[in-house]
Coordinates of C-alpha atoms in Angstrom, one line a residue:
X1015 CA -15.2 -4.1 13.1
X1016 CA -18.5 -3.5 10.7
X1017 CA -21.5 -3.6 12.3
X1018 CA -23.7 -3.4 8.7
X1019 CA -26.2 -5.7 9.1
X1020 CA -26.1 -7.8 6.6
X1021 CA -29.2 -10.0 5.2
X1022 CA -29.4 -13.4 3.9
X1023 CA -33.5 -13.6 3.4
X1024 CA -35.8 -10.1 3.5
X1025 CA -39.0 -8.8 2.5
X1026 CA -38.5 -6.3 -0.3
X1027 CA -42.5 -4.6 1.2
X1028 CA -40.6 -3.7 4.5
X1029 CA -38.6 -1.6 3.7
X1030 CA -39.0 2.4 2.8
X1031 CA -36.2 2.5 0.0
X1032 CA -34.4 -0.2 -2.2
X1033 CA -30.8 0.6 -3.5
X1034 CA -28.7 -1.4 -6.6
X1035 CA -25.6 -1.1 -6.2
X1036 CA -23.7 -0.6 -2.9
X1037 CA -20.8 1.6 -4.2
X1038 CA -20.4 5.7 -3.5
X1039 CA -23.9 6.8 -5.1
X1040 CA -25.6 4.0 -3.6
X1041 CA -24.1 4.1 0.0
X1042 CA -24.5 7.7 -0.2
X1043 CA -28.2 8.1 -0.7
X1044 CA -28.5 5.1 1.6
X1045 CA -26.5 6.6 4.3
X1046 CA -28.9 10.1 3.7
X1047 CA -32.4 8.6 3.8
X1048 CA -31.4 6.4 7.0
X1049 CA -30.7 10.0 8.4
X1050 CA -34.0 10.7 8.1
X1051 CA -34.9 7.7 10.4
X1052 CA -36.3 5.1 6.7
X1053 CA -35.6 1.5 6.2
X1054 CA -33.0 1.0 3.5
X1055 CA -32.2 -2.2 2.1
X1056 CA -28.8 -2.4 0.0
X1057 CA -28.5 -4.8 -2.9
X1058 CA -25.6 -5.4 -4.6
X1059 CA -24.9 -8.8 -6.8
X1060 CA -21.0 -8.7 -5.9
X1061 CA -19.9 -10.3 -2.6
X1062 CA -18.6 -7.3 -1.2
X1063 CA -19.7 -3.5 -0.3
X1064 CA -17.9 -0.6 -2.1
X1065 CA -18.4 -1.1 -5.9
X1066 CA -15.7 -0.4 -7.7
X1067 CA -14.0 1.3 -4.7
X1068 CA -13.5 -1.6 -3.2
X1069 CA -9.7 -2.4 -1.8
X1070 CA -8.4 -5.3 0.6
X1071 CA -5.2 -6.0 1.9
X1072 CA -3.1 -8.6 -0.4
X1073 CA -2.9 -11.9 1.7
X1074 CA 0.9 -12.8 1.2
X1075 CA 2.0 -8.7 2.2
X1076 CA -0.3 -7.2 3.5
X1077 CA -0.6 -4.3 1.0
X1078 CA -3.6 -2.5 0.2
X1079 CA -4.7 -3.2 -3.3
X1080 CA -8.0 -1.6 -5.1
X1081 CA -9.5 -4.5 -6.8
X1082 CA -10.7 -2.9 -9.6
X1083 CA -7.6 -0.2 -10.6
X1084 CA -6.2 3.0 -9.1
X1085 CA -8.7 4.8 -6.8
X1086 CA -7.4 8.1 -6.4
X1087 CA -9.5 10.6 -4.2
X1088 CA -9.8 14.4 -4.9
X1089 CA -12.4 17.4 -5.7
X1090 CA -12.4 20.8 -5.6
X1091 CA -16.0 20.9 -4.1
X1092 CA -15.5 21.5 -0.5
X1093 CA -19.2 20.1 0.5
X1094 CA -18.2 16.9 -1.0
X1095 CA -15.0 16.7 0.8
X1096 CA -16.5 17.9 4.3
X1097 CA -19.2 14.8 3.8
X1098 CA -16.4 12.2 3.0
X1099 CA -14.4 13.6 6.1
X1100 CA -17.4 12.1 8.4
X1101 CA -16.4 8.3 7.8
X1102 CA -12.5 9.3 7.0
X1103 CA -10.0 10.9 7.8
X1104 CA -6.9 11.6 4.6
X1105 CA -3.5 11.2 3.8
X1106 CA -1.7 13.6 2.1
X1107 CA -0.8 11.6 -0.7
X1108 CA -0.6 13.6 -3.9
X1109 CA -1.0 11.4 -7.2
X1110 CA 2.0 11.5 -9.9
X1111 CA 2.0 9.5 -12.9
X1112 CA 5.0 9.1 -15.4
X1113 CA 4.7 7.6 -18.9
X1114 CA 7.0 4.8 -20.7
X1115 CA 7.4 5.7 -24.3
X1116 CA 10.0 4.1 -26.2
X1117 CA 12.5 3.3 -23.1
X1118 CA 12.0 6.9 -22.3
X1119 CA 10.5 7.9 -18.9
X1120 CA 8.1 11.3 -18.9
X1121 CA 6.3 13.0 -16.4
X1122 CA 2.5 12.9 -17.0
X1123 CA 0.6 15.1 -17.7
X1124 CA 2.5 17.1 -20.4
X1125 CA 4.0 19.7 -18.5
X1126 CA 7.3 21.8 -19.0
X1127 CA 9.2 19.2 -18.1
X1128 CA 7.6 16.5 -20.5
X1129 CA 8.2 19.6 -23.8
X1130 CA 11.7 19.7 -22.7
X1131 CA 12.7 16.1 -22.2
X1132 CA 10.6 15.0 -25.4
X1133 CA 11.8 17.8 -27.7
X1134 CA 15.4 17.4 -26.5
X1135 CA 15.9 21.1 -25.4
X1136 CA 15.4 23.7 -22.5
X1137 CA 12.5 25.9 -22.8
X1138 CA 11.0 28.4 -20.9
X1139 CA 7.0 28.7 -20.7
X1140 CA 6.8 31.2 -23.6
X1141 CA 8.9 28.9 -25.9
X1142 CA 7.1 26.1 -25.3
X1143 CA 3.8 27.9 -25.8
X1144 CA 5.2 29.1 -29.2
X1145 CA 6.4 25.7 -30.1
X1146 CA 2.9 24.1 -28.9
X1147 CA 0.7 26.4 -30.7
X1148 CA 2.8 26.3 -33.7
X1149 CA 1.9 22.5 -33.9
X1150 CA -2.0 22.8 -33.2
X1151 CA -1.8 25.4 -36.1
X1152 CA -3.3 22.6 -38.4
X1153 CA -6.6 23.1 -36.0
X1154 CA -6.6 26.7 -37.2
X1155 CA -10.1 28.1 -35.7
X1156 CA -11.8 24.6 -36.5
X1157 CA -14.2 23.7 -33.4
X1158 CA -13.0 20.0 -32.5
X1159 CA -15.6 17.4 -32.6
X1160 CA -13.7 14.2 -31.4
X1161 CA -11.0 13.4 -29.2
X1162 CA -7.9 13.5 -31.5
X1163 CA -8.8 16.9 -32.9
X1164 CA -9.3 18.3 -29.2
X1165 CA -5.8 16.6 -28.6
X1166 CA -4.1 18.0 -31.5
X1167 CA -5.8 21.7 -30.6
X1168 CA -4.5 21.3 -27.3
X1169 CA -1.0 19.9 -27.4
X1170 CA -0.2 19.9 -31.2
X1171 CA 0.4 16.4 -33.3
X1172 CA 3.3 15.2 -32.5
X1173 CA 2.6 15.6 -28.4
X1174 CA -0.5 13.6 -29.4
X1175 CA 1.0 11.2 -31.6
X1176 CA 3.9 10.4 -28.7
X1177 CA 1.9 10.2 -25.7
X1178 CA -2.0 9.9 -26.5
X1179 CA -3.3 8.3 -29.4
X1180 CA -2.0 5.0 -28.9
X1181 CA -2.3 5.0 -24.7
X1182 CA -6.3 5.8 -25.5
X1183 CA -6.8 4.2 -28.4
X1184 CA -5.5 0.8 -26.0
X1185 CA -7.7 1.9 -23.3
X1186 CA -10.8 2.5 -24.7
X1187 CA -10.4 -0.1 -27.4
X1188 CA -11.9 2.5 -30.0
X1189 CA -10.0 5.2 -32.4
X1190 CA -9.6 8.4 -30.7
X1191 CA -11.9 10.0 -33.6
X1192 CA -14.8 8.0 -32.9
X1193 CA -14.4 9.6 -29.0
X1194 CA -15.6 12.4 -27.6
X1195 CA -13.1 15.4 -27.1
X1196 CA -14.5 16.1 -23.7
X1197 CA -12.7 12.8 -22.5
X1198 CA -9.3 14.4 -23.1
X1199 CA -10.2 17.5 -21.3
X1200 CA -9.4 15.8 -17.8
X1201 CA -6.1 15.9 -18.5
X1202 CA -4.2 19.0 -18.1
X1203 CA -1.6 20.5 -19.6
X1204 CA 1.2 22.8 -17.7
X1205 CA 3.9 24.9 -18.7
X1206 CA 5.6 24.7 -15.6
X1207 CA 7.1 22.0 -13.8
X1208 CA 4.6 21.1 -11.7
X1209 CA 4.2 16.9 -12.2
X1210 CA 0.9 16.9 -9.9
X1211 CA -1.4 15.0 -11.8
X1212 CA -4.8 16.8 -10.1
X1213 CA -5.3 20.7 -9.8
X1214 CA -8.2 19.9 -7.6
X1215 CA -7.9 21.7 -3.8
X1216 CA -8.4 18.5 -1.7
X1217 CA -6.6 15.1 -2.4
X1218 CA -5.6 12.4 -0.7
X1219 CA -6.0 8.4 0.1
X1220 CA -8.3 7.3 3.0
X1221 CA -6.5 6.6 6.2
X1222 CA -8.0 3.0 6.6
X1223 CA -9.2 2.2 3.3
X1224 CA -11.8 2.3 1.0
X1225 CA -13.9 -0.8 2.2
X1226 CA -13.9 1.1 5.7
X1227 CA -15.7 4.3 4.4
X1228 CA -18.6 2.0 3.6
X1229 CA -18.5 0.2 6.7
X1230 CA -19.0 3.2 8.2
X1231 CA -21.3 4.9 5.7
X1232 CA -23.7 1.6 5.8
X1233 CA -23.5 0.8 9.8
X1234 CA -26.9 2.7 10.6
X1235 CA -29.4 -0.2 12.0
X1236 CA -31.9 1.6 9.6
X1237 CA -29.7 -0.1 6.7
X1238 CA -30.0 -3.6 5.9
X1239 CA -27.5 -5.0 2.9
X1240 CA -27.9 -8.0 0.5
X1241 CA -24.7 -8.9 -1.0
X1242 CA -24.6 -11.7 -4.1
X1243 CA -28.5 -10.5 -4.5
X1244 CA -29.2 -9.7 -7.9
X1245 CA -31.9 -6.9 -8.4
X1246 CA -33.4 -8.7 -11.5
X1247 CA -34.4 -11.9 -9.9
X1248 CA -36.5 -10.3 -7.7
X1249 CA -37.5 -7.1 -9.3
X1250 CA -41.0 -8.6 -9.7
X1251 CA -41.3 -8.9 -5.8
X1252 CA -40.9 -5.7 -5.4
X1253 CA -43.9 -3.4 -4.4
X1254 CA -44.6 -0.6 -6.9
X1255 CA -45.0 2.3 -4.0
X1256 CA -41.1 1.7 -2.5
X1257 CA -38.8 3.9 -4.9
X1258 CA -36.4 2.3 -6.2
X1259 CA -31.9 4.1 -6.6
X1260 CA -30.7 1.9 -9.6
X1261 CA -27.1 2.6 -10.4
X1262 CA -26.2 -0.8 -12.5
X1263 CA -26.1 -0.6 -16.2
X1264 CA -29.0 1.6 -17.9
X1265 CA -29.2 -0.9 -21.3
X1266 CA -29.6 -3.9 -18.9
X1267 CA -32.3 -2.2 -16.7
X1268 CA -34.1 -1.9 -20.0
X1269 CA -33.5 -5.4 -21.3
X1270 CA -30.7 -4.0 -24.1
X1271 CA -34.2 -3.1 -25.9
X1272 CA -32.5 -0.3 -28.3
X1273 CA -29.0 -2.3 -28.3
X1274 CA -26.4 -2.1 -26.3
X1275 CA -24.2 0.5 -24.8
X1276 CA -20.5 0.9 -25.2
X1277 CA -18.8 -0.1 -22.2
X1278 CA -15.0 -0.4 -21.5
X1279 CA -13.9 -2.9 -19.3
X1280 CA -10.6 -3.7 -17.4
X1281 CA -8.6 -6.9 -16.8
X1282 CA -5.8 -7.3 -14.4
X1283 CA -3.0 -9.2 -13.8
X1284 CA -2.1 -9.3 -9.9
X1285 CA 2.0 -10.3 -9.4
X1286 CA 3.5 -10.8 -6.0
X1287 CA 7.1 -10.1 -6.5
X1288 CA 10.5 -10.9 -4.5
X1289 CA 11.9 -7.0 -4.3
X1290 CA 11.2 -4.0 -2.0
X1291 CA 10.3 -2.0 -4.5
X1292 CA 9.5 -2.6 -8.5
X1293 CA 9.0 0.6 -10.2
X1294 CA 9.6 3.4 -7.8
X1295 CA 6.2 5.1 -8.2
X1296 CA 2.4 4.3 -7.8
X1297 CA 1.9 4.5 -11.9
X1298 CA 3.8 4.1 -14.6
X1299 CA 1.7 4.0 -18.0
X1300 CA 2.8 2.7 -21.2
X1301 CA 2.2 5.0 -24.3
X1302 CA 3.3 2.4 -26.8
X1303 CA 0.7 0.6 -28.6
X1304 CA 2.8 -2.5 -29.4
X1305 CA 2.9 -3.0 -25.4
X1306 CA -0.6 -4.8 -24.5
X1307 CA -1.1 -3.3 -21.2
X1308 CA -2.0 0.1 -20.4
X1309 CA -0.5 0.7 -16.9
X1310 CA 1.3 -0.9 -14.0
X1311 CA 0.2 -0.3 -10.1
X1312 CA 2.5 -0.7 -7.4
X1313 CA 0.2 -0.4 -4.6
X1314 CA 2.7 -0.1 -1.6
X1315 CA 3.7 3.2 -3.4
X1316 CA 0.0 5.0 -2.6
X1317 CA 0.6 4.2 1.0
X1318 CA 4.4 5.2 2.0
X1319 CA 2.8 5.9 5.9
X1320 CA 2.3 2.9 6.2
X1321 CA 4.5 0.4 8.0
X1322 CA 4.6 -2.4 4.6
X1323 CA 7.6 -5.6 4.3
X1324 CA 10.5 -4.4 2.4
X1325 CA 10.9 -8.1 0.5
X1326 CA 7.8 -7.8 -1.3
X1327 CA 5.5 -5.6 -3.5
X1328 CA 2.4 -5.9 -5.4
X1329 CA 2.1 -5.2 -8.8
X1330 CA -1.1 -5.0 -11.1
X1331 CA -1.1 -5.0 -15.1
X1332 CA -4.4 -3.9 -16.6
X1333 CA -5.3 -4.6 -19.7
X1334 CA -8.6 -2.4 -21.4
X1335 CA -10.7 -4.1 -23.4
X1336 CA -14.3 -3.6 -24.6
X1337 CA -17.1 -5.5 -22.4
X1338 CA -19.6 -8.1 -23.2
X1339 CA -23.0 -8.9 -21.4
X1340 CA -20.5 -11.3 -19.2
X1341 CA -17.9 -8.3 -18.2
X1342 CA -18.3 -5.8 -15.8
X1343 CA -18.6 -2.9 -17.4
X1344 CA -16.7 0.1 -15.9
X1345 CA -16.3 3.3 -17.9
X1346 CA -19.1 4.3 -21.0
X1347 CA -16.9 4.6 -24.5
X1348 CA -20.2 7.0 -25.8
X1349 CA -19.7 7.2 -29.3
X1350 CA -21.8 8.6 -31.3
X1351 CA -24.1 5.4 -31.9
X1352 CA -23.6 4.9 -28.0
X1353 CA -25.4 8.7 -27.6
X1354 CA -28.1 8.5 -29.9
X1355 CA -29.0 5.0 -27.8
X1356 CA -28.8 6.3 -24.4
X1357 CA -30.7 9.3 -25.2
X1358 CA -33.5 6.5 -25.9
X1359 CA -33.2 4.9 -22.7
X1360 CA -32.8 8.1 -20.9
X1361 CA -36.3 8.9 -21.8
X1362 CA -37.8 5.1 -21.1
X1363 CA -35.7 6.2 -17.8
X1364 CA -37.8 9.1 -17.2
X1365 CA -41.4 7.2 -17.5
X1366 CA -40.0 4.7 -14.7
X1367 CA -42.0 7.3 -11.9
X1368 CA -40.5 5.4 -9.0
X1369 CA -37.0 4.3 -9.8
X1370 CA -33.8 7.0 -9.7
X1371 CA -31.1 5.9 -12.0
X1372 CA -27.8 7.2 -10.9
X1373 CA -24.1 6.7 -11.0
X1374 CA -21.4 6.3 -13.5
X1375 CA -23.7 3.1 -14.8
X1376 CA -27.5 4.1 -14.5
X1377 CA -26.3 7.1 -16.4
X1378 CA -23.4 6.4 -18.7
X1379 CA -21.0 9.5 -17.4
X1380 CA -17.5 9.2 -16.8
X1381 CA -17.7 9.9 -13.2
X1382 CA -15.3 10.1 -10.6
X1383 CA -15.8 9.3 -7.3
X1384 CA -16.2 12.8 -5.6
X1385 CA -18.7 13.7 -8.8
X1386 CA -20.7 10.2 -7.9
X1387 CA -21.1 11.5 -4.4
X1388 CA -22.2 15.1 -5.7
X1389 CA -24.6 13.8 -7.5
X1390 CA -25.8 11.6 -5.2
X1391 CA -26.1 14.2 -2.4
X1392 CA -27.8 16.8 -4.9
X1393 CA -30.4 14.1 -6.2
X1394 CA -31.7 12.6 -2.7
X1395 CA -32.0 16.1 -1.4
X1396 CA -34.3 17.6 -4.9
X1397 CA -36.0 14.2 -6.0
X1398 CA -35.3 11.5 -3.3
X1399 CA -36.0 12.7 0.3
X1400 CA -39.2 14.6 -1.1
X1401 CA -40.3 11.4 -2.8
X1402 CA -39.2 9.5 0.8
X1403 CA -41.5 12.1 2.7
X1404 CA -43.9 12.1 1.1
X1405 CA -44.6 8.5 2.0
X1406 CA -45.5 9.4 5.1
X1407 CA -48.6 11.7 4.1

């Protein structure tokens, strides 16, 4: 049972440190600075802890479902991993994906198998090297500068055509040339069999749960938590001296005063459904671009330890789109115009002396989950528990 202490009314001026946003970057430096024995308070406009990280059991089975998409845990940084492993314990899940292309099934990423299967013929790892590289030839020595030329470098055109142009150009609602090519340099490419979507050392889902990592990471009595509190009604309130960790959206902080930021932004479509089991994995995505959804989850397949009904399964459709004011926004498209802006509120960022912007929001990187903790863990240690001690001189 949580025993976060949750607050309905509070005095911003007593309290040592004021977080926005109660997801991994914000419980992180929360969970830090109440270490050292200060007063946090917790905001977060949602009604729930966890940010996007958030899961809850699906009333009608039971099933754990991540409210807002597939939250898949693993990093090769062993400091990260040894922190996490205070409020959690892992499975071993390891995450696979396949891909639906034309009433084909593949294995995702590209990998041996994927060549093979796609170009209709056995190859070893040399062949399909030769084959690949005799496809990116078109690259020549050309330094890419967008995401379809990285592609194309990497995998050759027709690999790109089949399996990632019209998957990204669905998810992040922009042409794959107006994207930058570090986005496609996540995904790796194997000539082997091996269908393990990570290479990172350490994976795997949390025993209990997301939602019970923050429960545990927010239960010091030094930490207080607002929930359906939003920061900028009561910003004003707020005493200039108590530092302030903002990880919403950097454009908003700044009143959108140099525009706004490209944001992607997710809708799903939850189906309870009469059957044991609907798909047979965790994800299946869907490269063709005539189909409107990018993926389906079948939640009961991330937890196979666990004791769930045969009769029923959850499945989630999401559907990418780009976000509005009204949206949440949950991953930063950064085109060029989107660059050029944030560099602008970056700097503004850097004159606000007594607010940290962090997080996937307060500083439009694509972060995972192990990298938002990183972060988090290398900025209260260099800017934040200085800032926090030297309070007390």
């Amino acid at each position: 049972m949580s025993t976060i202490r949750y607050l309905d009314h509070f005095e911003p001026s007593a309290f040592d440190l004021i977080i926005v946003g109660a997801g991994f970057y914000g419980a992180t430096i929360a969970e830090r600075a109440a270490e050292l024995g200060k007063r946090v308070l917790v905001l977060d406009r949602r009604p729930h802890i966890g940010g996007n990280a958030y899961s809850e059991n699906e009333s009608e089975t039971g099933i754990e479902v991540h409210k807002y998409g597939a939250h898949l845990f693993h990093t090769p940084n062993e400091a990260v991993w040894n922190y996490l492993n205070r409020f959690t314990s892992f499975t071993d899940y390891k995450h696979r994906v396949y891909t639906s292309l034309r009433g084909q099934v593949y294995s995702m990423p590209i990998n041996l198998g994927t060549i093979c299967q796609f170009f209709g013929r056995q190859m070893s790892p040399d062949d399909a090297r030769r084959l690949v590289a005799e496809q990116a030839a078109e690259m020549a020595d050309r330094i890419p500068s967008n995401l379809e030329e990285k592609a194309i470098s990497l995998i050759g055109r027709p690999l790109y055509e089949a399996f990632i142009r019209g998957y990204t150009a669905k998810q992040w609602q922009t042409d794959p040339r107006d994207l930058p090519e570090y986005i496609i340099t996540r995904l790796p490419v194997r000539y082997n069999f091996d269908n393990r979507y990570f290479n990172d050392r350490f994976e795997g889902l949390p025993v209990d749960g997301y939602t019970a990592i923050f429960e545990k990471m927010l239960s010091s009595p030094n930490i207080s938590v607002a929930l359906k509190t939003d920061y900028f009604a009561l910003r004003d309130t707020i005493p200039k001296t108590i530092p302030v960790v903002y990880t919403g959206a950097i454009d908003r902080f700044f009143d959108f005063s140099h525009g706004e930021l490209g944001w992607r932004t997710i809708d799903f479509e939850t189906e309870v459904l009469h059957t044991g089991d609907f798909q047979g994995t965790a994800v299946m995505n869907y490269a063709d671009e005539s189909i409107p959804f990018t993926r389906i989850l079948e939640f009961r397949h991330f937890n196979p330890e666990r004791d769930y009904q045969t009769d029923k399964t959850v499945v989630v459709k999401e559907y990418s789109r780009s976000a509005s004011k009204l949206d949440e926004p949950y991953y930063p498209i950064n085109t060029p115009s989107d660059k050029e802006k944030y560099l602008k509120y970056k700097q503004m960022s850097e004159n606000e002396g007594n607010v940290f912007f962090g997080g996937r929001l307060g500083t439009y990187r694509y972060l995972d989950m192990h990298q938002a903790i990183g972060a988090a863990l290398k900025s209260f240690e260099s800017e934040i528990a200085p800032r926090l001690k030297a309070q007390q001189e």
